[in-house]
């Protein structure tokens, strides 16, 4: 007696995440336009998330959901610096600096930053979702983007770069004129140690 076999079928699961609201995209466009007009900004990109199939047969959601941002600018010595941000559902920053970049703008919201520009009209130190900071903001340096979260972050980033100019210059001089064993060059700005080779048969 013959037995019939039922062919196995494979199913692919598509995972979805909550998409940003329409207000998010309109706010993003406005703030990107402001960023584009800011001094020394040379590149603005919105990296796409990977859309490849995972080992479990799961296909991530949209590959171009506009929730990642990279902004590159030059400092006063024409050195390029880039900051990165995850934008949704809240802002998460990644910056290559000698010390941790922490915002003290208590009016600057990390959550729902697209509402009212992401900067509150009144300071509220206990507000949920605030991005903590230890950097004193000088209101005299406010620009047209001071009421927008992303331009405000860039403004504070460039002010922080200014503080590190002497350190960057010293390390650039070491990297140019000495034999650097570690780290591999070009080194990240967050790496503030060097292992160098000495002459006359002496190690580092």
Short mmCIF file of C-alpha atoms in Angstrom, two decimals:
data_model
loop_
_atom_site.label_atom_id
_atom_site.label_comp_id
_atom_site.label_asym_id
_atom_site.label_seq_id
_atom_site.Cartn_x
_atom_site.Cartn_y
_atom_site.Cartn_z
CA UNK A 1 0.00 0.00 0.00
CA UNK A 2 1.47 3.29 -1.10
CA UNK A 3 1.71 6.13 1.33
CA UNK A 4 1.41 9.66 0.06
CA UNK A 5 3.61 12.34 1.55
CA UNK A 6 2.51 15.89 1.98
CA UNK A 7 5.25 18.27 0.94
CA UNK A 8 6.47 20.51 3.70
CA UNK A 9 5.94 24.20 3.28
CA UNK A 10 8.17 26.91 4.66
CA UNK A 11 6.82 30.13 6.02
CA UNK A 12 8.59 33.43 6.33
CA UNK A 13 7.72 35.71 9.16
CA UNK A 14 7.95 39.44 8.62
CA UNK A 15 8.54 41.36 11.78
CA UNK A 16 7.19 44.86 11.95
CA UNK A 17 7.82 47.67 14.32
CA UNK A 18 5.72 50.70 15.05
CA UNK A 19 6.30 53.27 12.34
CA UNK A 20 6.94 56.92 13.23
CA UNK A 21 3.92 59.24 12.96
CA UNK A 22 3.57 61.63 10.04
CA UNK A 23 4.56 64.52 12.31
CA UNK A 24 7.92 62.80 12.80
CA UNK A 25 8.75 62.94 9.08
CA UNK A 26 7.68 66.56 8.63
CA UNK A 27 9.76 67.60 11.65
CA UNK A 28 12.73 65.58 10.37
CA UNK A 29 12.64 67.34 6.99
CA UNK A 30 12.51 70.79 8.59
CA UNK A 31 15.36 70.04 10.98
CA UNK A 32 17.50 68.49 8.24
CA UNK A 33 17.08 71.69 6.23
CA UNK A 34 18.27 73.68 9.22
CA UNK A 35 21.25 71.35 9.70
CA UNK A 36 22.17 71.70 6.03
CA UNK A 37 22.44 75.47 6.40
CA UNK A 38 24.63 75.38 9.51
CA UNK A 39 28.27 76.42 9.33
CA UNK A 40 30.88 73.74 8.46
CA UNK A 41 28.33 70.95 7.93
CA UNK A 42 29.66 68.96 4.97
CA UNK A 43 27.49 65.85 4.85
CA UNK A 44 24.13 64.64 6.15
CA UNK A 45 23.06 61.05 5.57
CA UNK A 46 20.26 58.75 6.64
CA UNK A 47 21.83 55.26 6.77
CA UNK A 48 19.51 52.37 6.01
CA UNK A 49 19.02 49.44 8.29
CA UNK A 50 19.90 46.00 6.98
CA UNK A 51 17.12 44.30 5.01
CA UNK A 52 18.74 40.87 4.65
CA UNK A 53 16.91 37.72 5.73
CA UNK A 54 17.98 36.45 9.12
CA UNK A 55 18.94 32.85 9.93
CA UNK A 56 15.50 32.28 11.39
CA UNK A 57 13.80 33.20 8.15
CA UNK A 58 12.72 36.56 9.51
CA UNK A 59 12.75 39.58 7.26
CA UNK A 60 13.10 42.89 9.09
CA UNK A 61 10.63 45.62 8.35
CA UNK A 62 11.39 48.60 6.11
CA UNK A 63 15.02 49.07 5.04
CA UNK A 64 14.64 52.83 4.65
CA UNK A 65 12.60 54.00 7.62
CA UNK A 66 14.59 57.24 8.07
CA UNK A 67 15.31 56.63 11.74
CA UNK A 68 19.10 56.91 11.62
CA UNK A 69 21.09 60.09 11.08
CA UNK A 70 24.78 60.86 10.51
CA UNK A 71 26.09 64.43 10.38
CA UNK A 72 29.67 65.31 9.37
CA UNK A 73 31.29 68.69 9.92
CA UNK A 74 34.74 70.29 9.92
CA UNK A 75 36.41 71.89 12.90
CA UNK A 76 38.57 75.01 12.71
CA UNK A 77 41.57 72.94 11.54
CA UNK A 78 39.56 71.30 8.72
CA UNK A 79 39.37 67.97 10.57
CA UNK A 80 36.23 65.97 9.86
CA UNK A 81 34.01 64.79 12.72
CA UNK A 82 30.77 62.81 12.53
CA UNK A 83 28.00 62.25 15.04
CA UNK A 84 25.37 59.55 14.69
CA UNK A 85 21.89 59.27 16.12
CA UNK A 86 19.11 56.74 16.35
CA UNK A 87 16.01 58.92 16.04
CA UNK A 88 13.06 56.68 16.80
CA UNK A 89 11.43 56.02 19.18
CA UNK A 90 13.91 58.25 21.04
CA UNK A 91 17.24 59.89 20.33
CA UNK A 92 20.33 57.79 21.10
CA UNK A 93 23.63 59.50 20.28
CA UNK A 94 27.00 58.06 19.24
CA UNK A 95 29.95 60.44 19.07
CA UNK A 96 33.68 59.89 18.68
CA UNK A 97 35.06 62.16 21.40
CA UNK A 98 37.74 61.84 24.10
CA UNK A 99 35.06 61.80 26.79
CA UNK A 100 31.40 60.90 26.93
CA UNK A 101 29.11 63.41 25.26
CA UNK A 102 26.22 64.08 27.62
CA UNK A 103 23.73 66.84 27.02
CA UNK A 104 22.61 69.05 29.86
CA UNK A 105 19.87 70.79 27.90
CA UNK A 106 16.95 69.91 30.14
CA UNK A 107 14.53 71.36 27.62
CA UNK A 108 15.81 68.98 24.94
CA UNK A 109 13.66 65.88 24.77
CA UNK A 110 15.01 62.52 23.65
CA UNK A 111 11.49 61.13 23.34
CA UNK A 112 8.96 62.62 20.91
CA UNK A 113 11.54 65.21 19.88
CA UNK A 114 9.53 65.86 16.71
CA UNK A 115 6.78 67.55 18.69
CA UNK A 116 7.26 71.33 18.97
CA UNK A 117 10.81 70.92 17.68
CA UNK A 118 11.84 68.81 20.67
CA UNK A 119 12.79 71.84 22.78
CA UNK A 120 10.42 72.85 25.55
CA UNK A 121 9.66 76.49 26.17
CA UNK A 122 10.28 76.13 29.90
CA UNK A 123 12.88 74.09 31.72
CA UNK A 124 11.60 71.11 33.67
CA UNK A 125 14.46 69.17 35.30
CA UNK A 126 12.19 66.31 36.31
CA UNK A 127 10.62 65.81 32.90
CA UNK A 128 10.50 62.23 31.70
CA UNK A 129 12.60 61.53 28.61
CA UNK A 130 14.97 64.48 29.04
CA UNK A 131 18.54 64.09 27.80
CA UNK A 132 20.79 64.78 30.76
CA UNK A 133 23.83 66.98 30.29
CA UNK A 134 26.73 68.63 32.09
CA UNK A 135 27.38 71.30 29.48
CA UNK A 136 26.38 74.90 30.20
CA UNK A 137 24.61 76.50 27.27
CA UNK A 138 25.28 80.15 26.50
CA UNK A 139 22.06 81.71 25.27
CA UNK A 140 24.05 84.37 23.44
CA UNK A 141 25.22 81.68 21.00
CA UNK A 142 21.72 80.59 20.09
CA UNK A 143 21.03 80.17 16.38
CA UNK A 144 17.90 79.77 14.31
CA UNK A 145 18.09 76.05 15.06
CA UNK A 146 18.08 76.51 18.83
CA UNK A 147 14.40 75.58 19.01
CA UNK A 148 14.96 72.34 17.09
CA UNK A 149 16.39 69.21 18.71
CA UNK A 150 18.76 68.00 15.98
CA UNK A 151 20.33 71.39 15.17
CA UNK A 152 20.66 71.99 18.92
CA UNK A 153 22.55 68.70 19.31
CA UNK A 154 24.85 69.69 16.45
CA UNK A 155 25.44 73.10 17.99
CA UNK A 156 26.51 71.54 21.29
CA UNK A 157 28.63 68.97 19.45
CA UNK A 158 30.60 71.70 17.65
CA UNK A 159 31.05 73.59 20.93
CA UNK A 160 32.48 70.42 22.46
CA UNK A 161 34.83 69.97 19.49
CA UNK A 162 36.15 73.47 20.12
CA UNK A 163 37.13 72.45 23.65
CA UNK A 164 39.22 69.54 22.34
CA UNK A 165 41.11 71.41 19.59
CA UNK A 166 44.46 71.54 21.45
CA UNK A 167 44.25 67.80 22.22
CA UNK A 168 43.41 66.90 18.62
CA UNK A 169 46.33 68.99 17.38
CA UNK A 170 48.79 67.30 19.77
CA UNK A 171 47.73 63.80 18.73
CA UNK A 172 47.79 64.71 15.04
CA UNK A 173 51.38 65.88 15.49
CA UNK A 174 52.34 62.64 17.28
CA UNK A 175 50.69 60.49 14.63
CA UNK A 176 52.47 62.37 11.84
CA UNK A 177 56.01 62.44 13.23
CA UNK A 178 56.34 59.30 15.37
CA UNK A 179 56.14 55.57 14.71
CA UNK A 180 52.85 54.64 16.34
CA UNK A 181 52.56 50.96 17.28
CA UNK A 182 49.11 51.21 18.82
CA UNK A 183 46.42 52.06 17.98
CA UNK A 184 46.17 51.53 14.25
CA UNK A 185 46.07 54.79 12.35
CA UNK A 186 44.00 56.74 11.67
CA UNK A 187 42.84 56.38 15.26
CA UNK A 188 39.44 57.28 16.63
CA UNK A 189 39.26 60.57 18.50
CA UNK A 190 38.02 58.70 21.56
CA UNK A 191 41.41 56.91 21.80
CA UNK A 192 43.67 59.18 23.85
CA UNK A 193 46.62 56.82 24.34
CA UNK A 194 49.56 56.03 22.03
CA UNK A 195 52.17 53.27 22.10
CA UNK A 196 55.22 54.49 20.22
CA UNK A 197 58.48 52.91 19.00
CA UNK A 198 61.74 54.44 20.21
CA UNK A 199 65.03 54.43 18.35
CA UNK A 200 68.48 53.14 19.43
CA UNK A 201 67.10 49.62 19.88
CA UNK A 202 64.81 50.59 22.73
CA UNK A 203 61.24 49.29 22.67
CA UNK A 204 58.16 51.30 23.38
#
